[in-house]
Coordinates of N, CA and C in Angstrom, one line a residue:
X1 N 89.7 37.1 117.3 CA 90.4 38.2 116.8 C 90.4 39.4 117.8
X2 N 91.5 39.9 117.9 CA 91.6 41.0 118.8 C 91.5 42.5 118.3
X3 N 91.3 43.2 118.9 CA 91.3 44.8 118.4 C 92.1 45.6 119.3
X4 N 93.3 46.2 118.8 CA 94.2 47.1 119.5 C 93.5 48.5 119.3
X5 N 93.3 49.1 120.2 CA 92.5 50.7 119.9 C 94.1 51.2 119.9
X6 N 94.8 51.1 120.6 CA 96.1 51.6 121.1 C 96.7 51.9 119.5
X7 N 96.7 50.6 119.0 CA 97.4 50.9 117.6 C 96.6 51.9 116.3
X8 N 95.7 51.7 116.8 CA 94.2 52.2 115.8 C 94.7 53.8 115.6
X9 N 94.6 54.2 117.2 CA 95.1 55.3 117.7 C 96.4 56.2 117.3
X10 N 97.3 55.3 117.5 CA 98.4 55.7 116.9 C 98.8 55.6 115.4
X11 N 98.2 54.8 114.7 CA 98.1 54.9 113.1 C 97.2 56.6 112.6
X12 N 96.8 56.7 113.2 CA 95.2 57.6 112.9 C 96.3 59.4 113.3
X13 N 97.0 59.6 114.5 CA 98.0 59.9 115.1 C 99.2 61.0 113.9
X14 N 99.4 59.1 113.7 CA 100.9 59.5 112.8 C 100.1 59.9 111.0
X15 N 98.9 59.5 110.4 CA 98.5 59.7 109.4 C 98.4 61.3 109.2
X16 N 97.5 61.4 110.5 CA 97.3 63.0 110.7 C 98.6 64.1 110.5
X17 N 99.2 63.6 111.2 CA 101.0 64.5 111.8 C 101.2 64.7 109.9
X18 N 101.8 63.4 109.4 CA 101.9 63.3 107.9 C 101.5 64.1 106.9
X19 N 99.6 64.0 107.2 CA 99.1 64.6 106.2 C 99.1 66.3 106.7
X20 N 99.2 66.9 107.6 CA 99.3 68.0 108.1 C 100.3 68.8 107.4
X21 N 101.4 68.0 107.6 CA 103.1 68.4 107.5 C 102.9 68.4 106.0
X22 N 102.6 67.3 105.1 CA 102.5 67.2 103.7 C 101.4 68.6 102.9
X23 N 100.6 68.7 103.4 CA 99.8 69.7 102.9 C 100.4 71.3 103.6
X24 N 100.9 71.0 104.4 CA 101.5 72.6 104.5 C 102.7 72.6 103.3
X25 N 103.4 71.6 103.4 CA 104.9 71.4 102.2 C 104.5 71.8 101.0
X26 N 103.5 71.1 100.6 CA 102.4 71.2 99.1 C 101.8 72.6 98.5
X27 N 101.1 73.0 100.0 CA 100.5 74.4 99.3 C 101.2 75.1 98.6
X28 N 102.3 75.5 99.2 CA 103.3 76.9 98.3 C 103.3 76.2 96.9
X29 N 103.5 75.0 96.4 CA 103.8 74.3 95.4 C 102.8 74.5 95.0
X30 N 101.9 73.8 94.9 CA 100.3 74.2 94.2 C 99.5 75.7 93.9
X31 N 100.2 76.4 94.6 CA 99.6 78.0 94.5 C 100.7 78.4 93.3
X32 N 101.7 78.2 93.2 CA 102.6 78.8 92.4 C 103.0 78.3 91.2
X33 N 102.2 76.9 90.5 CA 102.4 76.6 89.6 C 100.7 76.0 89.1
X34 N 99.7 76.2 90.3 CA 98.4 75.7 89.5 C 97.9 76.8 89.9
X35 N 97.3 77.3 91.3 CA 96.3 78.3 91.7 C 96.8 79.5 90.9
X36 N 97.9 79.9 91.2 CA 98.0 81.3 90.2 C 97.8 81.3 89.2
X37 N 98.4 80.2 88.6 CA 97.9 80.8 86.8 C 96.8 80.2 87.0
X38 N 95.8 80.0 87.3 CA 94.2 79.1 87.2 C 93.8 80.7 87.5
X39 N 94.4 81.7 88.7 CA 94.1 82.9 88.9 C 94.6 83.8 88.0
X40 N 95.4 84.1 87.2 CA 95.9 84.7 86.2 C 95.1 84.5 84.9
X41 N 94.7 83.6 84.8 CA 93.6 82.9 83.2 C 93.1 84.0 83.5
X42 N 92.2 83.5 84.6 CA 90.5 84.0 85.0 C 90.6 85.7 84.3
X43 N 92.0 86.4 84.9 CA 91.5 87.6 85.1 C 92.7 88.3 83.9
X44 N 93.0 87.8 83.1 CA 94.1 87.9 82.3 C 95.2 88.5 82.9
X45 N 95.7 88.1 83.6 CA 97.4 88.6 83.9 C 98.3 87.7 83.6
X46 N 99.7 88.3 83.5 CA 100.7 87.7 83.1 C 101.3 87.2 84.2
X47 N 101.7 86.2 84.3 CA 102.0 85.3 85.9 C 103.9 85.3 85.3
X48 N 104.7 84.8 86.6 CA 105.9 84.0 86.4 C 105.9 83.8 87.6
X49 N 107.2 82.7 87.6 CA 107.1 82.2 89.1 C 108.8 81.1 88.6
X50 N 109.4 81.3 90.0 CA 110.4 80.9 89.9 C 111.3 79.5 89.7
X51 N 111.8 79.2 88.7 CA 111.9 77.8 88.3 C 112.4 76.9 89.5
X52 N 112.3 76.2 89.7 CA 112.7 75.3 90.7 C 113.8 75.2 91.3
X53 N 115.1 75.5 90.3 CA 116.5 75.9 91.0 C 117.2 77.1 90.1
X54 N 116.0 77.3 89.7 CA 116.4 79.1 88.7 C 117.2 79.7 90.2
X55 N 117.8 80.8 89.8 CA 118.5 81.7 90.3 C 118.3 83.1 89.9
X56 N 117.8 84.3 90.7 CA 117.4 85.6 90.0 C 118.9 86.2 89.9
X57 N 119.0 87.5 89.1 CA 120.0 88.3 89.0 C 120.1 88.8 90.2
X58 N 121.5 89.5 90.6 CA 122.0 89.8 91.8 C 121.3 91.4 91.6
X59 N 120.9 92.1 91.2 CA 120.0 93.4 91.2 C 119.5 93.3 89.9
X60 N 118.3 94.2 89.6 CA 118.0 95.0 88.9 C 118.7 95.8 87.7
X61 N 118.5 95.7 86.5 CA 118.9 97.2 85.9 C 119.0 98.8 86.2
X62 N 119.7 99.3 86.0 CA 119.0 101.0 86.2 C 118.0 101.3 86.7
X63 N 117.9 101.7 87.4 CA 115.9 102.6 87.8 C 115.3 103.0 87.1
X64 N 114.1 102.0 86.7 CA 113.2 102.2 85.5 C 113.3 101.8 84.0
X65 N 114.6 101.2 84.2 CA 114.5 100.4 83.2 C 114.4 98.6 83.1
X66 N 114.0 98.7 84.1 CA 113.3 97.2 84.1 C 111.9 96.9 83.3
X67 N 111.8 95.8 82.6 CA 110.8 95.6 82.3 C 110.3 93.9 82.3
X68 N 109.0 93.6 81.8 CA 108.7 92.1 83.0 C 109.8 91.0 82.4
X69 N 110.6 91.2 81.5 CA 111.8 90.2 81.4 C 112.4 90.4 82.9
X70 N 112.6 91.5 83.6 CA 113.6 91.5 84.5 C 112.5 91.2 86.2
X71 N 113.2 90.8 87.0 CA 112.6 90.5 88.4 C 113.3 91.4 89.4
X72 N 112.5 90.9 90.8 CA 113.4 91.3 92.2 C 114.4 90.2 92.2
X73 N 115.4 90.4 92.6 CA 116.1 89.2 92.8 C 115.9 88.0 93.7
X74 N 115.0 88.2 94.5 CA 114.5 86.6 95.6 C 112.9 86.7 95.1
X75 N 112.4 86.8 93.6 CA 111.7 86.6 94.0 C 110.7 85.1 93.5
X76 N 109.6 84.3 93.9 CA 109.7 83.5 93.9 C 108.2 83.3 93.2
X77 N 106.9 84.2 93.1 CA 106.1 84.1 92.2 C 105.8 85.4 92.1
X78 N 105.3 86.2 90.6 CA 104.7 87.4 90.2 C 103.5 87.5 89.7
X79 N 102.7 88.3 89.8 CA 101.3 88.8 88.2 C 101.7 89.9 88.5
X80 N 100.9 90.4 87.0 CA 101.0 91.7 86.8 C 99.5 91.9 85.9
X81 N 98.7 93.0 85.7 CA 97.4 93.2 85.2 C 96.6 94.4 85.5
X82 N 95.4 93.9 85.3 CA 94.4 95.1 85.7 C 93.5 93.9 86.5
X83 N 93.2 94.8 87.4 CA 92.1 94.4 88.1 C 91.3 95.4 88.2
X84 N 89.6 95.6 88.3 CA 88.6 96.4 88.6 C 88.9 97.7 87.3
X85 N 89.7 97.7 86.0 CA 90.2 98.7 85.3 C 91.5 99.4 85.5
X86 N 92.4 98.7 86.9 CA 93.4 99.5 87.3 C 94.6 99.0 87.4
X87 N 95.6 98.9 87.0 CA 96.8 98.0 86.8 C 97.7 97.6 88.2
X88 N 97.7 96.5 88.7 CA 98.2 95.6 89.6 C 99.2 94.8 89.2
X89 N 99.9 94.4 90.6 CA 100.8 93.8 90.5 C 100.7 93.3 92.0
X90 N 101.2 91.4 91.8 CA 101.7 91.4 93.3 C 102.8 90.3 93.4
X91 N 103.8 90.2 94.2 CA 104.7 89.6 94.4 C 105.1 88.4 95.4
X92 N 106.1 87.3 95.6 CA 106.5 86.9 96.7 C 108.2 86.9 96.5
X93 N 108.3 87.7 97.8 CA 109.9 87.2 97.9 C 110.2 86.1 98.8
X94 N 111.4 85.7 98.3 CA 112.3 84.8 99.9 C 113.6 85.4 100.0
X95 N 113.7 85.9 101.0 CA 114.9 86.1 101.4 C 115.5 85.6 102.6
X96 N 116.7 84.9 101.9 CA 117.6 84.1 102.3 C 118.9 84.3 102.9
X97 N 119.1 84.2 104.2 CA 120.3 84.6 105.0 C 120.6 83.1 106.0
X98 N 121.7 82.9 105.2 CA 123.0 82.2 105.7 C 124.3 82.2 106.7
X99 N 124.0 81.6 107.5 CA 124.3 82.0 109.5 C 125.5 80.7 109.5
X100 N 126.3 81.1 110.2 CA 127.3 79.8 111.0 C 126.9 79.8 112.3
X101 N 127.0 78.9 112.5 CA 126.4 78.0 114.0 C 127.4 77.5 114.6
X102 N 128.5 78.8 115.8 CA 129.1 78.1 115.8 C 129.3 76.7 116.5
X103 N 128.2 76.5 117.9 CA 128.4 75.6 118.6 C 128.1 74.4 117.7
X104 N 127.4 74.4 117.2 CA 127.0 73.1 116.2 C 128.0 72.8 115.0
X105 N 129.0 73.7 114.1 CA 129.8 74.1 113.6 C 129.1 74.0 112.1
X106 N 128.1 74.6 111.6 CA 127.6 74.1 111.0 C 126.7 75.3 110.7
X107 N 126.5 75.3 108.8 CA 125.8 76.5 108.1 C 123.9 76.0 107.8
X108 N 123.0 76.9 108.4 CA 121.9 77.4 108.1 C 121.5 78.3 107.3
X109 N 120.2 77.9 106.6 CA 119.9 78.9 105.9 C 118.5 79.1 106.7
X110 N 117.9 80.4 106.8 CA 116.7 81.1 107.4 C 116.0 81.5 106.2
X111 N 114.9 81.4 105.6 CA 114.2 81.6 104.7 C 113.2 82.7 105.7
X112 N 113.0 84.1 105.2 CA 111.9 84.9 105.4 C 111.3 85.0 104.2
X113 N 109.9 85.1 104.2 CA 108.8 85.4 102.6 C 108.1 87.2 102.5
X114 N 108.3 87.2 101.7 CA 107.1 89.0 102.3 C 106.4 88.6 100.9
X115 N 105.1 89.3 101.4 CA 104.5 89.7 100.1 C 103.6 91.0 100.0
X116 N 103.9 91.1 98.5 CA 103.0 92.7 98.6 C 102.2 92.4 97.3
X117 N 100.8 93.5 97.5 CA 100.0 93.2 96.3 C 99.6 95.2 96.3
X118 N 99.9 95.5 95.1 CA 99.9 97.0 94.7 C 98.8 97.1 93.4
X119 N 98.5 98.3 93.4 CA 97.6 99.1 92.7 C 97.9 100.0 91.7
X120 N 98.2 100.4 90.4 CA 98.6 102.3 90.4 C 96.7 103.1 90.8
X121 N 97.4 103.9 91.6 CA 96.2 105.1 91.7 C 96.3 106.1 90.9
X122 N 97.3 106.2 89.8 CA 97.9 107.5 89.4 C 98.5 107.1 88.2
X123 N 97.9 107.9 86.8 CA 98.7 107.6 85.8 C 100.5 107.7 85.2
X124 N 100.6 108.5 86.3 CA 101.8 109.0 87.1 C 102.7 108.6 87.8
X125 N 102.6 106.9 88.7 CA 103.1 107.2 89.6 C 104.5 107.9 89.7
X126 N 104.7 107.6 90.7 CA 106.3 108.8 91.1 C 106.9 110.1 90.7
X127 N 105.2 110.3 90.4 CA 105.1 111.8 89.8 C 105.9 111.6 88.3
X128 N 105.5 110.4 87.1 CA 106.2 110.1 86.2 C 107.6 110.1 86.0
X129 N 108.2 109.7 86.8 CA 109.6 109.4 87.1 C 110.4 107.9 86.2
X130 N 109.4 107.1 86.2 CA 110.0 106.1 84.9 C 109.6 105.5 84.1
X131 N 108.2 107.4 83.5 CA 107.3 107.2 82.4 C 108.0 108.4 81.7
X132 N 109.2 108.6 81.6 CA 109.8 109.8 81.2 C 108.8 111.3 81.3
X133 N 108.4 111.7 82.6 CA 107.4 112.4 82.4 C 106.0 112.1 82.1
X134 N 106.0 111.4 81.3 CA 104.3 111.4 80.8 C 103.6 110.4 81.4
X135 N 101.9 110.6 81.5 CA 101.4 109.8 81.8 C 101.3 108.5 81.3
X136 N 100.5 107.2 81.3 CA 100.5 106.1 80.4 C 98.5 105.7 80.8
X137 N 98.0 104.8 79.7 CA 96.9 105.0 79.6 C 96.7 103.8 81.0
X138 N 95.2 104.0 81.7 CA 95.2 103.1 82.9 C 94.4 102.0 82.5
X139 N 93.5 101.8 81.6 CA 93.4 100.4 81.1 C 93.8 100.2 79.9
X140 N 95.0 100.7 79.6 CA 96.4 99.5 78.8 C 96.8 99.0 79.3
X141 N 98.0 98.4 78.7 CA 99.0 97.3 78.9 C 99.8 97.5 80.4
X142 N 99.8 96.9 81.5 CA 100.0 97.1 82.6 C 101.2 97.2 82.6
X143 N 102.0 96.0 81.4 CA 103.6 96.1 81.7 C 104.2 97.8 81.5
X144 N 103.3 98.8 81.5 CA 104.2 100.4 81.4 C 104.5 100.4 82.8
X145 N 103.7 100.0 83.8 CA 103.9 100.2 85.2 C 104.7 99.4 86.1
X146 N 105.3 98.7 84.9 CA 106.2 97.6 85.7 C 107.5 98.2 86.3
X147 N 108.1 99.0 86.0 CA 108.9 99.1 86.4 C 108.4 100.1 88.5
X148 N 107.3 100.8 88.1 CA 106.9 101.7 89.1 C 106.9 100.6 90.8
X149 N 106.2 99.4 89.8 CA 105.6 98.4 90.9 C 106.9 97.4 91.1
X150 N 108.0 97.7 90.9 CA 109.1 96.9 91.0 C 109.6 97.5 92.2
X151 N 109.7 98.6 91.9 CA 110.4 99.6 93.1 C 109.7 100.6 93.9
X152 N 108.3 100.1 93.8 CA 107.5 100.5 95.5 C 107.8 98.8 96.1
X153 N 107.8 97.3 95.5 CA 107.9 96.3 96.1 C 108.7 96.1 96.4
X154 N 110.4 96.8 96.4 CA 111.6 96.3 96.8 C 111.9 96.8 98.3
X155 N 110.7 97.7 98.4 CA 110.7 98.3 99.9 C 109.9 97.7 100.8
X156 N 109.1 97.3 100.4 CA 107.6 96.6 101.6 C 108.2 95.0 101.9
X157 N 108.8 95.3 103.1 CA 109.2 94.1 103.8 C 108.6 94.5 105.3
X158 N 107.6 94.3 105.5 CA 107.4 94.1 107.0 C 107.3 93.4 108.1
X159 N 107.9 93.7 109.0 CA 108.4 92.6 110.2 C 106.6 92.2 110.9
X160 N 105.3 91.7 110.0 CA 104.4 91.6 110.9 C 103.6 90.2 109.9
X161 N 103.1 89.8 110.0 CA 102.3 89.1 109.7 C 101.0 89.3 109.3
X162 N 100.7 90.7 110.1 CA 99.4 90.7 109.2 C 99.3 92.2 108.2
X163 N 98.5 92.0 107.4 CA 98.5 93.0 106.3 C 98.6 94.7 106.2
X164 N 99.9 94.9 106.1 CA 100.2 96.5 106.3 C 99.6 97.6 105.0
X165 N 99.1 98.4 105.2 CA 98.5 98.6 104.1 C 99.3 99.9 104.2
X166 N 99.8 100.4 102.4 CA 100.7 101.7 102.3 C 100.0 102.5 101.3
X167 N 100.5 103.7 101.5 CA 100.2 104.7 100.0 C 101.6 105.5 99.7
X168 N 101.7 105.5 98.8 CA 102.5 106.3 98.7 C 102.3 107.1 96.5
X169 N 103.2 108.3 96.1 CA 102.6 108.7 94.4 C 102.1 108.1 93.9
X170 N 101.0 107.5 93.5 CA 100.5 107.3 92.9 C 100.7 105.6 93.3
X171 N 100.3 104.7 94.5 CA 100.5 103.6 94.5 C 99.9 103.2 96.0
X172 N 99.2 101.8 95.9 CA 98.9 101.7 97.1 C 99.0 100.0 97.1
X173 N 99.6 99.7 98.3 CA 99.5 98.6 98.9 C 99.4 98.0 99.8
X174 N 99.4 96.6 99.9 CA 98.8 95.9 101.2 C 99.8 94.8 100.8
X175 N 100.9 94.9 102.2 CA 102.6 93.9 102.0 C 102.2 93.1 103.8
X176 N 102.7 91.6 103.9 CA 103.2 90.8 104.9 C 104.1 89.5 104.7
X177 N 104.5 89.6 105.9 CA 105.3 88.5 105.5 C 104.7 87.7 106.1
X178 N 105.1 86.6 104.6 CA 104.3 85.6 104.8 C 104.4 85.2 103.0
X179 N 103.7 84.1 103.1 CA 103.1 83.9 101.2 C 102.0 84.4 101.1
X180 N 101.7 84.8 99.2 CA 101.2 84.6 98.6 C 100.0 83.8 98.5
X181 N 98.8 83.6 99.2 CA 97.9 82.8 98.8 C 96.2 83.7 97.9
X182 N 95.6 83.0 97.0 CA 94.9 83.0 96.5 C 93.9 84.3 97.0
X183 N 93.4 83.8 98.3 CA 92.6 84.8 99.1 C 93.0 85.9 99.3
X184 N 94.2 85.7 99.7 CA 94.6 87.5 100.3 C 95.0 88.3 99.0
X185 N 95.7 87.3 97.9 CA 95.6 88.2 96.7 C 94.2 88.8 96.1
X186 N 93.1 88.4 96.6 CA 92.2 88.5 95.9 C 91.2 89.6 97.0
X187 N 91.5 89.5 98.3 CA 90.8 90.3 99.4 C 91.7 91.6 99.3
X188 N 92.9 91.5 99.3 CA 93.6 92.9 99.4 C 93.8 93.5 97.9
X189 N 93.2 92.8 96.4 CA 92.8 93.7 95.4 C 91.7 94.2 95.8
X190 N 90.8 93.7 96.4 CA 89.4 94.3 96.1 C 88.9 95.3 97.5
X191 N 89.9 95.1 98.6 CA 90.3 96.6 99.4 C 91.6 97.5 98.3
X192 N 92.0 97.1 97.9 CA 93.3 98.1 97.1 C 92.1 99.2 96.0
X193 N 91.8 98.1 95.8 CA 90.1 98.9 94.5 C 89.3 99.8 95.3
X194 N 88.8 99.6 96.2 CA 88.0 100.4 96.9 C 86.1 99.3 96.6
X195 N 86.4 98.0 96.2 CA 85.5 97.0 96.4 C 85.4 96.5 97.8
X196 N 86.5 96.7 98.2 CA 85.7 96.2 99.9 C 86.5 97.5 101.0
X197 N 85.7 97.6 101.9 CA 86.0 98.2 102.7 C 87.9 98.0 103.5
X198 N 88.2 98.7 104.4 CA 89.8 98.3 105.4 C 89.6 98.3 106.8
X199 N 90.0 97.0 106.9 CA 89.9 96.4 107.9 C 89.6 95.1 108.8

C-alpha cells in the first residue's frame, strides 16, 4: 500500500480554503438570526433583522415620526434597549450600489456595511426635538428614543474600519464599516456606558 503525502496535502489544502470561505459566508448568518437574539434575550431588547429577500421602504416617515414598526432603509439587523440603565440602540446597514462594467458589458452590485451602536446621554436628545419638547423617562421603554437613534444612525457612515466614536445632543456613538458582531456590540456599549475605558 502506498501513501501519497502530495494528495494528503492537497485534500487538507482544499478542506481548509472551504472551511475558511464557508465560515466567513456563515457568520453574518448566524449572528443575525442566532447570536443576536441569544444577545437580545440575555439583556431584554427588542431585536429585528432583515428577512431574507424582504425589501425596506425607500425612506422613512417624517422626522420623528418613525417608530420600531418603521426602519433605515438598507438596513439588515437592529436592537434597541437599555443597557447599564441607559437606552441603546445599534444597527447594520448594506448599502448597495449598482455599476455597469462597461468593458465586461455587464451589471455589478458593490455591497458596503456600516455599523453604529448609540447610547441616549440625554433625556432630551436633540434638545427634545421628536419628544415634542419634553423629556422621556431613561429607564423606560426605549422605543421613545427610537426615532432620535434612527436619525443620529442615518448619518454615521464611515469610510474606516475601525471604530469612530461620536457625540453629538444628547447621543453618543461608536459607527464602522464593517458588520455587526457580538463583541463589538458589546465592547463599544460598555465604552458608550462609561464601563470600559476609550481606546
Amino acid at each position: 500500500m502506498t501513501f501519497d503525502i502530495g494528495g494528503v496535502i492537497g485534500l487538507v489544502i482544499v478542506v481548509g480554503v472551504f472551511g475558511f470561505t464557508a465560515g466567513r459566508w456563515l457568520a453574518p448568518i448566524l449572528f443575525r438570526y442566532v447570536r443576536l437574539p441569544r444577545l437580545a434575550r440575555e439583556h431584554g431588547w427588542l431585536v429585528k433583522t432583515r428577512g431574507a429577500w424582504g425589501r425596506q421602504p425607500a425612506d422613512l416617515p417624517g422626522s420623528g415620526s418613525a417608530d420600531w414598526a418603521h426602519s433605515l432603509p438598507e438596513m439588515e439587523c437592529e436592537f434597541l434597549g437599555t443597557y447599564r440603565h441607559q437606552p441603546v440602540h445599534g444597527i447594520e446597514i448594506a448599502v448597495r450600489r449598482r455599476t455597469f462594467d462597461a468593458v465586461y458589458e455587464n451589471w455589478t452590485t458593490k455591497v458596503r456595511r456600516y455599523s453604529v451602536v448609540t447610547v441616549a446621554t440625554s433625556a432630551r436628545p436633540f434638545g427634545g426635538f421628536h419628544a415634542g419638547g419634553g423629556g422621556r423617562a431613561f429607564t423606560g421603554d426605549a422605543r421613545a428614543f427610537y426615532p432620535d437613534f434612527l436619525d443620529w444612525a442615518r448619518n454615521r457612515r464611515p469610510e474606516q474600519r475601525e471604530p469612530l466614536a461620536q457625540e453629538g445632543p444628547g447621543l453618543r456613538s461608536v459607527s464602522w464599516q464593517g458588520r455587526l458582531t457580538r463583541q463589538r456590540v458589546l465592547h463599544s456599549l460598555d465604552q458608550l456606558t462609561g464601563a470600559r475605558t476609550w481606546g
